[in-house]
Coordinates of C-alpha atoms in Angstrom, one line a residue:
Chain D
X585 CA -18.5 -19.3 4.3
X586 CA -19.5 -15.7 4.0
X587 CA -17.3 -12.7 3.5
X588 CA -17.8 -11.2 7.0
X589 CA -16.5 -14.4 8.5
X590 CA -13.5 -14.5 6.3
X591 CA -12.7 -10.9 7.2
X592 CA -13.2 -11.5 10.9
X593 CA -10.8 -14.5 10.6
X594 CA -8.2 -12.4 8.9
X595 CA -8.6 -9.6 11.3
X596 CA -8.2 -12.0 14.3
X597 CA -5.0 -13.4 12.8
X598 CA -3.6 -9.9 12.2
X599 CA -4.4 -8.8 15.8
X600 CA -3.0 -12.0 17.3
X601 CA 0.4 -11.0 16.0
X602 CA 0.4 -7.3 16.4
X603 CA 4.1 -6.5 16.2
X604 CA 4.7 -8.8 13.2
X605 CA 1.6 -7.5 11.4
X606 CA 2.8 -4.0 12.0
X607 CA 6.3 -4.7 10.7
X608 CA 4.9 -6.4 7.6
X609 CA 2.5 -3.5 6.9
X610 CA 5.4 -1.1 7.5
X611 CA 6.9 -2.0 4.1
X612 CA 3.6 -1.1 2.4
X613 CA 3.2 2.0 4.7
X614 CA 6.5 3.4 3.6
X615 CA 5.9 2.4 0.0
X616 CA 2.5 4.1 -0.3
X617 CA 3.6 7.0 1.8
X618 CA 6.6 7.8 -0.3
X619 CA 4.7 7.4 -3.6
X620 CA 2.0 9.8 -2.3
X621 CA 4.6 12.3 -1.0
X622 CA 6.8 12.2 -4.1
X623 CA 4.1 12.5 -6.7
X624 CA 2.3 15.2 -4.7
X625 CA 5.4 17.2 -4.2
X626 CA 6.2 16.9 -7.9
X627 CA 2.7 18.2 -8.8
X628 CA 3.0 21.0 -6.3
X629 CA 6.4 22.0 -7.8
X630 CA 4.8 22.0 -11.3
X631 CA 1.9 24.1 -10.0
X632 CA 4.1 26.6 -8.2
X633 CA 6.3 27.0 -11.3
X634 CA 3.1 27.6 -13.4
X635 CA 1.8 30.1 -10.8
X636 CA 5.1 31.8 -10.8
X637 CA 5.2 32.3 -14.5
X638 CA 1.7 33.6 -14.5
X639 CA 2.7 36.2 -11.9
X640 CA 5.7 37.3 -13.9
X641 CA 3.2 38.8 -16.3
X642 CA 0.9 37.5 -19.0
X643 CA 1.5 37.9 -22.7
X644 CA 5.1 38.6 -21.8
X645 CA 8.0 38.0 -24.2
X646 CA 11.6 38.1 -23.2
X647 CA 14.0 39.3 -25.9
X648 CA 17.6 38.4 -25.1
X649 CA 20.9 38.3 -27.1
X650 CA 22.4 34.9 -27.7
X651 CA 21.1 31.7 -29.0
X652 CA 18.3 29.7 -27.5
X653 CA 20.3 26.5 -27.4
X654 CA 21.2 25.4 -23.9
X655 CA 24.2 23.1 -24.2
X656 CA 25.7 21.1 -21.3
X657 CA 26.1 23.3 -18.4
X658 CA 23.7 25.8 -19.9
X659 CA 26.4 27.8 -21.7
X660 CA 25.2 30.1 -24.4
X661 CA 27.2 31.5 -27.3
X662 CA 28.1 35.1 -26.7
X663 CA 26.4 37.5 -29.0
X664 CA 26.3 41.3 -29.3
X665 CA 24.1 42.9 -26.7
X666 CA 21.2 45.1 -27.5
X667 CA 21.1 48.8 -27.2
X668 CA 18.4 51.2 -26.4
X669 CA 17.9 51.8 -30.1
X670 CA 16.8 48.2 -30.6
X671 CA 14.1 48.6 -27.9
X672 CA 12.9 51.9 -29.5
X673 CA 12.8 50.3 -32.9
X674 CA 10.7 47.4 -31.6
X675 CA 8.3 49.9 -30.0
X676 CA 8.1 51.9 -33.2
X677 CA 7.8 49.1 -35.7
X678 CA 5.6 46.5 -34.0
X679 CA 2.1 47.6 -33.2
X680 CA 0.1 46.8 -30.0
X681 CA 2.9 46.3 -27.6
X682 CA 4.6 47.8 -24.5
X683 CA 8.4 47.6 -24.4
X684 CA 10.6 47.8 -21.3
X685 CA 14.3 47.5 -21.9
X686 CA 16.1 46.3 -18.9
X687 CA 19.7 46.1 -17.5
X688 CA 20.4 44.6 -14.1
X689 CA 23.4 45.2 -12.0
X690 CA 24.3 44.2 -8.5
X691 CA 25.2 47.2 -6.3
X692 CA 25.9 47.9 -2.7
X693 CA 23.1 49.9 -1.3
X694 CA 23.7 51.9 1.9
X695 CA 21.2 53.8 4.1
X696 CA 22.3 55.0 7.4
X697 CA 24.2 52.1 9.0
X698 CA 22.5 49.4 6.9
X699 CA 24.1 48.2 3.7
X700 CA 23.3 45.3 1.4
X701 CA 24.1 44.0 -2.1
X702 CA 21.0 44.3 -4.2
X703 CA 20.1 43.7 -7.8
X704 CA 19.3 47.1 -9.3
X705 CA 17.1 47.1 -12.4
X706 CA 17.4 49.9 -14.9
X707 CA 14.3 50.2 -17.1
X708 CA 11.4 52.5 -17.9
X709 CA 7.8 53.0 -16.6
X710 CA 6.5 50.2 -18.8
X711 CA 8.4 47.7 -16.6
X712 CA 5.8 48.1 -13.9
X713 CA 3.0 47.0 -16.2
X714 CA 4.9 44.4 -18.2
X715 CA 6.3 42.6 -15.2
X716 CA 3.1 43.0 -13.3
X717 CA 4.7 44.8 -10.4
X718 CA 2.9 48.0 -9.6
X719 CA 3.8 50.9 -7.2
X720 CA 2.3 51.0 -3.7
X721 CA 3.4 54.5 -2.9
X722 CA 5.1 57.5 -4.6
X723 CA 5.3 58.0 -8.3
X724 CA 6.8 56.6 -11.5
X725 CA 9.7 58.1 -13.3
X726 CA 9.2 61.4 -15.2
X727 CA 10.2 61.6 -18.8
X728 CA 12.9 64.1 -17.9
X729 CA 14.4 61.7 -15.4
X730 CA 14.3 58.8 -17.9
X731 CA 15.9 61.0 -20.6
X732 CA 18.7 62.3 -18.3
X733 CA 19.2 59.1 -16.3
X734 CA 18.6 60.9 -13.1
X735 CA 19.6 59.3 -9.8
X736 CA 16.1 58.4 -8.6
X737 CA 14.8 55.0 -7.5
X738 CA 11.8 53.0 -6.6
X739 CA 12.4 50.4 -4.0
X740 CA 10.9 47.0 -3.0
X741 CA 9.2 46.4 0.4
X742 CA 12.0 44.1 1.7
X743 CA 14.4 47.1 1.6
X744 CA 11.9 49.2 3.4
X745 CA 11.6 46.6 6.1
X746 CA 15.3 45.8 6.4
X747 CA 16.9 49.2 6.0
X748 CA 14.3 51.7 7.1
X749 CA 13.0 49.9 10.2
X750 CA 9.6 51.6 10.0
X751 CA 10.8 55.0 8.7
X752 CA 9.1 56.6 5.7
X753 CA 11.4 56.0 2.7
X754 CA 9.8 58.5 0.2
X755 CA 12.1 61.5 -0.3
X756 CA 15.1 60.0 1.5
X757 CA 18.4 59.4 -0.2
X758 CA 20.0 56.0 -0.6
X759 CA 23.5 55.4 -1.7
X760 CA 23.5 53.0 -4.7
X761 CA 27.1 52.1 -5.6
X762 CA 28.7 55.5 -5.7
X763 CA 25.6 57.4 -6.5
X764 CA 23.3 59.2 -4.1
X765 CA 19.8 58.3 -5.2
X766 CA 16.5 59.8 -4.2
X767 CA 13.6 57.4 -3.4
X768 CA 10.5 58.4 -5.3
X769 CA 8.4 55.3 -4.9
X770 CA 7.8 51.9 -3.2
X771 CA 6.7 48.8 -5.1
X772 CA 3.9 46.6 -4.0
X773 CA 4.7 43.4 -2.1
X774 CA 5.1 40.4 -4.3
X775 CA 6.5 37.8 -2.0
X776 CA 8.9 34.9 -2.4
X777 CA 9.1 32.8 -5.5
X778 CA 11.4 29.8 -6.1
X779 CA 13.5 30.8 -3.2
X780 CA 13.9 34.4 -4.5
X781 CA 12.7 37.5 -2.7
X782 CA 11.1 39.6 -5.5
X783 CA 10.7 42.5 -3.1
X784 CA 14.4 42.8 -2.6
X785 CA 14.9 45.1 -5.6
X786 CA 15.6 48.6 -6.7
X787 CA 14.3 50.1 -10.0
X788 CA 16.0 53.0 -11.6
X789 CA 15.9 54.7 -15.0
X790 CA 17.9 52.5 -17.4
X791 CA 20.2 55.3 -18.4
X792 CA 21.1 55.8 -14.8
X793 CA 22.1 52.2 -14.4
X794 CA 24.0 52.2 -17.7
X795 CA 26.0 55.3 -16.9
X796 CA 26.4 55.3 -13.1
X797 CA 26.6 51.6 -12.3
X798 CA 27.6 49.5 -15.3
X799 CA 29.5 52.0 -17.4
X800 CA 28.2 50.6 -20.7
X801 CA 25.3 51.3 -22.9
X802 CA 24.1 47.7 -23.1
X803 CA 20.5 46.4 -22.7
X804 CA 20.4 42.9 -21.2
X805 CA 16.8 42.0 -21.8
X806 CA 13.9 43.7 -23.6
X807 CA 10.6 42.8 -22.0
X808 CA 7.7 43.0 -24.5
X809 CA 4.1 42.7 -23.5
X810 CA 1.4 42.2 -26.2
X811 CA -1.6 44.4 -25.4
X812 CA -4.1 42.0 -26.9
X813 CA -4.4 38.5 -25.7
X814 CA -3.5 35.8 -28.2
X815 CA -1.2 38.0 -30.3
X816 CA 2.1 37.0 -28.7
X817 CA 2.9 34.7 -31.6
X818 CA 2.5 37.4 -34.2
X819 CA 4.4 39.9 -32.0
X820 CA 7.2 37.3 -31.5
X821 CA 7.5 36.8 -35.3
X822 CA 7.5 40.5 -36.0
X823 CA 10.2 41.1 -33.4
X824 CA 12.3 38.3 -34.8
X825 CA 12.3 39.6 -38.3
X826 CA 12.9 43.2 -37.2
X827 CA 15.9 42.2 -35.1
X828 CA 17.3 39.9 -37.8
X829 CA 17.3 43.0 -40.1
X830 CA 18.7 45.3 -37.5
X831 CA 21.4 42.9 -36.4
X832 CA 22.1 41.9 -40.1
X833 CA 21.8 38.2 -39.5
X834 CA 22.4 36.3 -42.8
X835 CA 19.3 34.6 -44.0
X836 CA 20.8 31.1 -43.6
X837 CA 22.2 31.8 -40.2
X838 CA 20.5 31.2 -36.9
X839 CA 19.2 34.1 -34.8
X840 CA 21.8 35.6 -32.5
X841 CA 19.1 36.5 -30.1
X842 CA 16.0 34.8 -28.8
X843 CA 12.5 35.7 -28.1
X844 CA 10.9 33.6 -25.4
X845 CA 7.3 33.6 -24.4
X846 CA 6.4 32.9 -20.7
X847 CA 4.3 30.0 -22.1
X848 CA 7.5 28.4 -23.5
X849 CA 9.3 28.9 -20.2
X850 CA 6.4 27.5 -18.3
X851 CA 6.2 24.4 -20.5
X852 CA 9.9 23.8 -20.4
X853 CA 9.9 24.0 -16.6
X854 CA 6.8 21.9 -16.2
X855 CA 8.2 19.2 -18.4
X856 CA 11.3 19.1 -16.3
X857 CA 9.3 18.9 -13.1
X858 CA 7.1 16.2 -14.6
X859 CA 10.1 14.1 -15.6
X860 CA 11.3 14.5 -12.0
X861 CA 7.9 13.5 -10.6
X862 CA 7.8 10.3 -12.7
X863 CA 11.3 9.4 -11.6
X864 CA 10.7 10.0 -7.9
X865 CA 7.4 8.2 -8.2
X866 CA 9.1 5.2 -9.8
X867 CA 11.7 5.0 -7.1
X868 CA 8.9 5.1 -4.5
X869 CA 7.0 2.4 -6.4
X870 CA 10.1 0.1 -6.1
X871 CA 9.9 0.5 -2.3
X872 CA 6.3 -0.5 -2.5
X873 CA 7.3 -3.6 -4.4
X874 CA 9.8 -4.4 -1.8
X875 CA 7.1 -4.1 0.8
X876 CA 5.1 -6.6 -1.2
X877 CA 7.9 -9.1 -1.0
X878 CA 8.0 -8.5 2.7
X879 CA 4.3 -9.5 2.8
X880 CA 4.9 -12.6 0.9
X881 CA 7.8 -13.6 3.2
X882 CA 5.8 -13.1 6.3
X883 CA 2.8 -14.9 4.9
X884 CA 5.0 -17.9 4.0
X885 CA 6.3 -18.0 7.6
X886 CA 2.7 -17.6 8.9
X887 CA 1.5 -20.6 6.7
X888 CA 4.4 -22.8 7.9
X889 CA 3.7 -21.8 11.5
X890 CA 0.0 -22.6 11.1
X891 CA 0.2 -25.9 9.2
X892 CA -1.5 -27.7 12.0
X893 CA -4.3 -25.2 12.2
X894 CA -4.7 -25.6 8.4
X895 CA -4.9 -29.3 9.0
X896 CA -7.7 -28.9 11.5
X897 CA -9.6 -26.6 9.2
X898 CA -9.3 -29.1 6.3
X899 CA -10.4 -32.0 8.6
X900 CA -13.5 -30.2 9.7
X901 CA -14.5 -29.5 6.1
X902 CA -12.7 -26.4 4.8
X903 CA -12.4 -26.6 1.1
X904 CA -9.3 -25.6 -0.8
X905 CA -10.9 -22.2 -1.7
X906 CA -11.9 -21.6 1.9
X907 CA -8.3 -21.8 3.1
X908 CA -7.0 -19.9 0.0
X909 CA -9.4 -17.1 0.7
X910 CA -8.5 -17.0 4.4
X911 CA -4.8 -16.5 3.7
X912 CA -5.4 -14.3 0.7
X913 CA -7.7 -12.0 2.6
X914 CA -5.2 -11.9 5.4
X915 CA -2.5 -10.6 3.2
X916 CA -4.8 -8.2 1.4
X917 CA -6.0 -6.9 4.7
X918 CA -2.4 -6.3 5.8
X919 CA -1.6 -4.5 2.6
X920 CA -4.8 -2.5 2.6
X921 CA -4.2 -1.5 6.2
X922 CA -0.7 -0.5 5.3
X923 CA -1.9 1.4 2.3
X924 CA -4.4 3.3 4.3
X925 CA -1.9 4.3 7.0
X926 CA 0.6 5.1 4.2
X927 CA -2.0 7.3 2.6
X928 CA -2.6 9.2 5.7
X929 CA 1.1 9.6 6.5
X930 CA 1.7 10.5 2.9
X931 CA -0.9 13.3 2.9
X932 CA 0.5 14.6 6.3
X933 CA 4.0 14.5 5.0
X934 CA 3.0 16.3 1.8
X935 CA 1.3 19.0 3.9
X936 CA 4.3 19.3 6.2
X937 CA 6.8 19.7 3.3
X938 CA 4.8 22.0 1.1
X939 CA 4.0 24.4 4.0
X940 CA 7.7 24.4 5.0
X941 CA 8.8 25.1 1.4
X942 CA 6.1 27.6 0.6
X943 CA 4.6 25.4 -2.1
X944 CA 0.9 25.1 -2.8
X945 CA -0.6 22.1 -0.9
X946 CA -2.8 20.3 -3.3
X947 CA -4.0 16.7 -3.1
X948 CA -4.7 14.7 -6.2
X949 CA -7.5 12.0 -5.7
X950 CA -6.0 10.2 -8.7
X951 CA -2.6 9.8 -7.0
X952 CA -4.1 8.8 -3.7
X953 CA -6.4 6.2 -5.4
X954 CA -3.5 4.9 -7.4
X955 CA -1.2 4.5 -4.4
X956 CA -3.9 2.8 -2.4
X957 CA -5.1 0.4 -5.1
X958 CA -1.5 -0.4 -5.9
X959 CA -1.1 -1.5 -2.3
X960 CA -4.2 -3.7 -2.5
X961 CA -3.0 -5.3 -5.8
X962 CA 0.3 -6.0 -4.2
X963 CA -1.5 -7.8 -1.3
X964 CA -3.3 -10.0 -3.8
X965 CA -0.3 -10.7 -6.0
X966 CA 2.2 -11.4 -3.2
X967 CA -0.4 -13.1 -1.0
X968 CA -1.5 -15.6 -3.6
X969 CA 1.5 -17.9 -3.6
X970 CA 1.6 -18.4 0.2
X971 CA -2.2 -18.8 0.3
X972 CA -2.1 -21.4 -2.5
X973 CA 0.6 -23.3 -0.6
X974 CA -1.6 -23.4 2.5
X975 CA -4.7 -24.4 0.5
X976 CA -3.0 -27.3 -1.2
X977 CA -1.6 -28.9 1.9
X978 CA -2.5 -32.6 2.4
X979 CA -4.8 -32.9 5.5
X980 CA -3.1 -35.9 7.0
X981 CA 0.4 -34.4 6.7
X982 CA -0.8 -31.0 8.0
X983 CA -2.4 -32.7 11.0
X984 CA 0.7 -34.7 11.8
X985 CA 2.9 -31.5 11.6
X986 CA 4.4 -30.5 14.8
Chain O
X91 CA -14.0 -51.3 2.2
X92 CA -12.4 -53.9 0.0
X93 CA -8.8 -54.8 -0.7
X94 CA -7.4 -51.5 0.7
X95 CA -3.7 -51.0 0.4
X96 CA -1.7 -48.0 1.5
X97 CA 1.9 -48.1 0.4
X98 CA 4.5 -45.5 1.3
X99 CA 7.8 -45.3 -0.7
X100 CA 8.8 -47.7 -3.5
X101 CA 11.1 -50.6 -4.1
X102 CA 13.1 -51.7 -1.2
X103 CA 12.0 -48.7 1.0
X104 CA 8.4 -49.7 0.4
X105 CA 6.2 -49.7 3.5
X106 CA 2.8 -51.4 3.4
X107 CA 0.9 -49.5 6.1
X108 CA -2.2 -51.3 5.0
X109 CA -1.9 -54.6 3.3
X110 CA -5.2 -55.7 1.8
X111 CA -7.8 -54.8 4.3
X112 CA -11.4 -55.8 3.8
X113 CA -13.9 -54.2 6.2
X114 CA -17.5 -53.3 6.5
X115 CA -18.9 -51.0 9.2
X116 CA -22.6 -50.5 9.6
X117 CA -24.5 -47.5 10.7
X118 CA -24.8 -47.2 14.5
X119 CA -21.8 -49.4 15.3
X120 CA -19.2 -48.5 18.0
X121 CA -16.0 -49.8 16.7
X122 CA -12.6 -49.7 18.3
X123 CA -9.4 -50.2 16.2
X124 CA -6.5 -51.7 18.2
X125 CA -3.0 -52.8 17.4
X126 CA 0.6 -52.1 18.2
X127 CA 2.3 -49.0 16.8
X128 CA 2.8 -49.1 13.1
X129 CA 0.1 -51.7 12.6
X130 CA -1.8 -49.4 10.3
X131 CA -4.7 -48.5 12.6
X132 CA -4.2 -44.7 12.2
X133 CA -3.8 -45.1 8.5
X134 CA -7.0 -47.1 8.3
X135 CA -8.7 -44.4 10.3
X136 CA -7.5 -41.6 8.1
X137 CA -8.7 -43.4 5.0
X138 CA -12.1 -44.0 6.6
X139 CA -12.2 -40.3 7.5
X140 CA -11.3 -39.3 3.9
X141 CA -8.2 -37.4 5.2
X142 CA -6.1 -39.7 3.1
X143 CA -6.6 -41.8 0.0
X144 CA -5.7 -45.4 -0.4
X145 CA -3.0 -46.5 -2.9
X146 CA -5.3 -49.3 -4.1
X147 CA -8.6 -50.8 -3.3
X148 CA -12.2 -49.6 -3.1
X149 CA -13.8 -47.6 -0.3
X150 CA -17.5 -47.0 -0.5
X151 CA -18.9 -44.5 1.9
X152 CA -22.7 -45.0 2.0
X153 CA -22.6 -46.5 -1.4
X154 CA -20.4 -43.7 -2.9
X155 CA -17.0 -44.6 -4.3
X156 CA -14.7 -42.2 -2.5
X157 CA -12.0 -42.6 -5.1
X158 CA -14.1 -40.8 -7.6
X159 CA -14.3 -37.6 -5.5
X160 CA -12.0 -34.6 -5.8
X161 CA -10.4 -32.7 -3.0
X162 CA -13.3 -30.3 -2.4
X163 CA -15.9 -33.1 -2.6
X164 CA -14.0 -35.0 0.1
X165 CA -13.9 -31.8 2.2
X166 CA -17.7 -31.5 1.8
X167 CA -18.1 -35.2 2.8
X168 CA -16.0 -34.6 5.9
X169 CA -18.0 -31.4 6.7
X170 CA -21.4 -33.0 6.5
X171 CA -20.9 -36.7 7.5
X172 CA -17.9 -36.8 9.8
X173 CA -16.7 -35.4 13.1
X174 CA -13.1 -35.7 14.2
X175 CA -11.6 -36.1 17.6
X176 CA -7.8 -36.2 18.0
X177 CA -5.4 -37.4 20.6
X178 CA -3.9 -33.9 21.0
X179 CA -7.4 -32.2 20.9
X180 CA -6.3 -30.0 18.0
X181 CA -8.3 -26.9 19.1
X182 CA -7.3 -23.5 17.7
X183 CA -5.2 -21.9 20.4
X184 CA -6.1 -18.4 21.7
X185 CA -9.6 -18.9 20.3
X186 CA -12.5 -19.3 22.8
X187 CA -14.2 -22.6 23.3
X188 CA -17.4 -21.5 21.6
X189 CA -15.5 -20.1 18.6
X190 CA -13.7 -23.4 18.3
X191 CA -17.0 -25.3 18.2
X192 CA -18.5 -22.8 15.7
X193 CA -15.7 -23.3 13.2
X194 CA -17.3 -26.2 11.2
X195 CA -20.5 -24.1 11.1
X196 CA -18.6 -21.1 9.7
X197 CA -17.5 -23.3 6.8
X198 CA -21.0 -24.4 6.3
X199 CA -22.3 -20.9 6.0
X200 CA -24.6 -21.0 9.0
X201 CA -25.8 -17.6 10.2
X202 CA -24.0 -15.9 13.1
X203 CA -26.8 -16.1 15.6
X204 CA -27.8 -19.7 14.8
X205 CA -24.2 -20.7 14.9
X206 CA -23.6 -19.3 18.3
X207 CA -26.8 -20.9 19.6
X208 CA -25.8 -24.3 18.2
X209 CA -22.3 -24.1 19.5
X210 CA -23.5 -23.2 23.0
X211 CA -25.9 -26.0 22.9
X212 CA -23.2 -28.5 21.8
X213 CA -21.0 -27.3 24.7
X214 CA -23.9 -27.8 27.1
X215 CA -24.3 -31.4 25.8
X216 CA -20.7 -32.2 26.8
X217 CA -21.2 -30.5 30.2
X218 CA -19.3 -27.3 29.5
X219 CA -22.1 -24.8 29.9
X220 CA -20.6 -21.6 31.3
X221 CA -17.1 -22.2 29.9
X222 CA -17.9 -20.8 26.4
X223 CA -15.5 -17.9 26.5
X224 CA -12.5 -19.9 28.0
X225 CA -9.6 -20.4 25.7
X226 CA -8.0 -23.9 25.4
X227 CA -5.1 -23.0 27.7
X228 CA -7.6 -22.1 30.5
X229 CA -9.2 -25.6 30.3
X230 CA -8.0 -29.0 31.6
X231 CA -7.2 -31.8 29.2
X232 CA -10.5 -33.4 29.7
X233 CA -12.4 -30.2 29.2
X234 CA -10.4 -29.5 26.0
X235 CA -11.3 -32.9 24.7
X236 CA -14.9 -32.2 25.5
X237 CA -14.7 -29.0 23.5
X238 CA -13.3 -31.1 20.7
X239 CA -16.2 -33.5 21.0
X240 CA -18.6 -30.6 20.9
X241 CA -16.9 -29.3 17.7
X242 CA -17.1 -32.8 16.1
X243 CA -20.8 -33.1 17.0
X244 CA -22.0 -29.6 16.2
X245 CA -22.7 -30.3 12.6
X246 CA -24.7 -33.5 13.7
X247 CA -22.7 -35.9 11.6
X248 CA -23.7 -39.6 11.4
X249 CA -20.1 -40.7 11.9
X250 CA -17.7 -39.8 14.6
X251 CA -14.0 -40.6 14.2
X252 CA -11.8 -40.6 17.3
X253 CA -8.0 -41.0 17.1
X254 CA -6.8 -42.0 20.5
X255 CA -9.3 -39.7 22.2
X256 CA -8.0 -40.6 25.7
X257 CA -4.3 -40.8 24.8
X258 CA -3.5 -37.6 26.7
X259 CA -5.9 -38.0 29.6
X260 CA -5.6 -39.8 33.0
X261 CA -7.9 -42.7 33.8
X262 CA -10.6 -40.8 35.6
X263 CA -10.9 -38.3 32.7
X264 CA -10.8 -41.1 30.2
X265 CA -13.7 -42.8 31.8
X266 CA -15.6 -39.5 31.8
X267 CA -15.0 -39.0 28.1
X268 CA -15.9 -42.5 27.2
X269 CA -19.1 -42.5 29.2
X270 CA -20.1 -39.3 27.5
X271 CA -19.2 -40.6 24.0
X272 CA -21.3 -43.7 24.6
X273 CA -24.2 -41.7 25.9
X274 CA -24.2 -39.4 22.9
X275 CA -23.9 -42.4 20.6
X276 CA -27.0 -44.0 22.1
X277 CA -29.0 -40.8 22.2
X278 CA -28.2 -39.8 18.6
X279 CA -27.8 -43.2 17.0
X280 CA -24.4 -42.2 15.5
X281 CA -21.5 -44.5 14.4
X282 CA -18.3 -44.2 16.3
X283 CA -14.9 -45.5 15.0
X284 CA -12.1 -45.1 17.5
X285 CA -8.5 -45.9 17.5
X286 CA -7.0 -46.8 20.9
X287 CA -4.4 -49.1 22.4
X288 CA -6.0 -49.2 25.9
X289 CA -8.1 -52.2 26.5
X290 CA -10.1 -50.4 29.2
X291 CA -11.1 -47.8 26.7
X292 CA -11.8 -50.4 24.0
X293 CA -14.2 -52.2 26.3
X294 CA -16.7 -49.4 25.6
X295 CA -17.0 -50.5 22.0
X296 CA -19.2 -53.2 20.6
X297 CA -16.7 -54.5 18.2
X298 CA -12.9 -54.5 18.1
X299 CA -10.7 -54.6 15.0
X300 CA -7.2 -55.8 15.7
X301 CA -4.5 -54.8 13.3
X302 CA -1.0 -56.3 13.0
X303 CA 1.4 -55.2 10.2
X304 CA -1.2 -53.6 8.1
X305 CA -3.5 -56.6 8.2
X306 CA -6.8 -57.0 10.0
X307 CA -6.2 -60.1 12.1
X308 CA -9.1 -60.2 14.6
X309 CA -12.6 -58.8 14.3
X310 CA -15.2 -59.5 17.0
X311 CA -16.9 -58.3 20.3
X312 CA -14.6 -57.1 23.2
X313 CA -15.3 -60.3 25.2
X314 CA -13.9 -62.4 22.4
X315 CA -10.8 -60.4 21.7
X316 CA -9.7 -58.8 24.9
X317 CA -8.1 -61.0 27.5

């Protein structure tokens, strides 16, 4: 008996019971489909997080007050905020870096009839380089404006679209909080990231935000960018020792601030999404297993229904292994077919979801191969018992079966 | 066949389907096995056809002790040396006549084209040329049984076993089938062993074995046994 004949036989049996075969394969279709979708979405999420962080700026360090520990609920211990002096000291003492102190405050922004609440970032000109967000039109802040905390601002493209409706924003005056603020520049478009519109922003001199919006001389975050690749570790260490001195942290005590590298953040987020991917993949794999049990169930029914047929085959000279192969190939064909359809639906589903969610659509051959071969293996494993049952029937009893 | 016993159950529930049967059948014979229901004639047939194994006794098929063969060797024996015809035809439903006839050849690994040619030829022998692509439910009982005969003969076995081949057919069809079987037997020189309870069918045989209660009670030509 050659393989082609065995396959044809299985194929005929599957076609003969179209609805039943489809329902049986459906378990595998859903199983493979969900494994493919889940794992691909997980990988996409990881990828988009990584891309995100690269776009924040390379060689970037975040210096923030507080401790790095994230307890339950993400609560951090409250520590003394930074001041502009700290940022200046870092710039003075640590070589080869750009420093941008920043303070963010939400403010109501009004232009004409339009008004919106927007995060206003107070900083200096280094911000545009350090955060990798350059100007499209207009000019940066002048030293005198930075020194005096003048009411000037550079705005993101979303604001231009939403509030100006096609008007030229340069030279106009926006009301930010209670301050009338002259627009001197427009930022380049950066697009959405992780559900956040990075173009819905206003940048002002930090002193302007401190005095006119917040009313305190705090600095929330100090962005530091190492000018030379590969020096972030050294820079990080230098900043840490400098700040410990300035903030008089006892040598035994933990830092009351933390310096985070974008790499660290990327790794932390990636490991979170990876864990999630594994979890979702495992749940999907369980559904694949359930699909396998469905195959076994239907194959057992099929064997019982076809006992007489098996008897005929045995009588005309089918050996144990011929019957075994016939039923095994049938179940493997069902699971393979299901796996194939599941794969196609899984890829389609991944595409649909990633495009809707603005995530990168990437396919991993390893994941697809794994999902598919898992389906084939399930067909073998769960088809074996029913096939064995069929193959070991006694010919006389099988022929007598009604 | 010597001292064959087939016993079902044990103790008080013990049923002796065959109770010490001694029997020799030579090549080329046409044997009819007769007897009332439960006399053991079908059991005897199943043992001869290697579908069943005796509880005790010795069965030599062409000098080979069948008791020493395993399941797959018995399957090969059936494949190469025996053809089966059943009362209920036992064709695969929803499969065409020619595919049904091809089935034993598939297990024998015969190539596709050869297989089709041989199956078509076998159908022609039983007078069913042109009905190759009909499925069993499109054929009459007599035609279905002829498909079954073609299937039994397609491997050219030396022994044909027929279990009540005319049991589900009317008299006219029965005669047609029997004439055909007899003609094929003469042409090919094969052995036929047939179970039947109809004297009119048994008359086609050369020798009749009469079973009662698992014992072979009469053995002789039809003229001597049938009234």
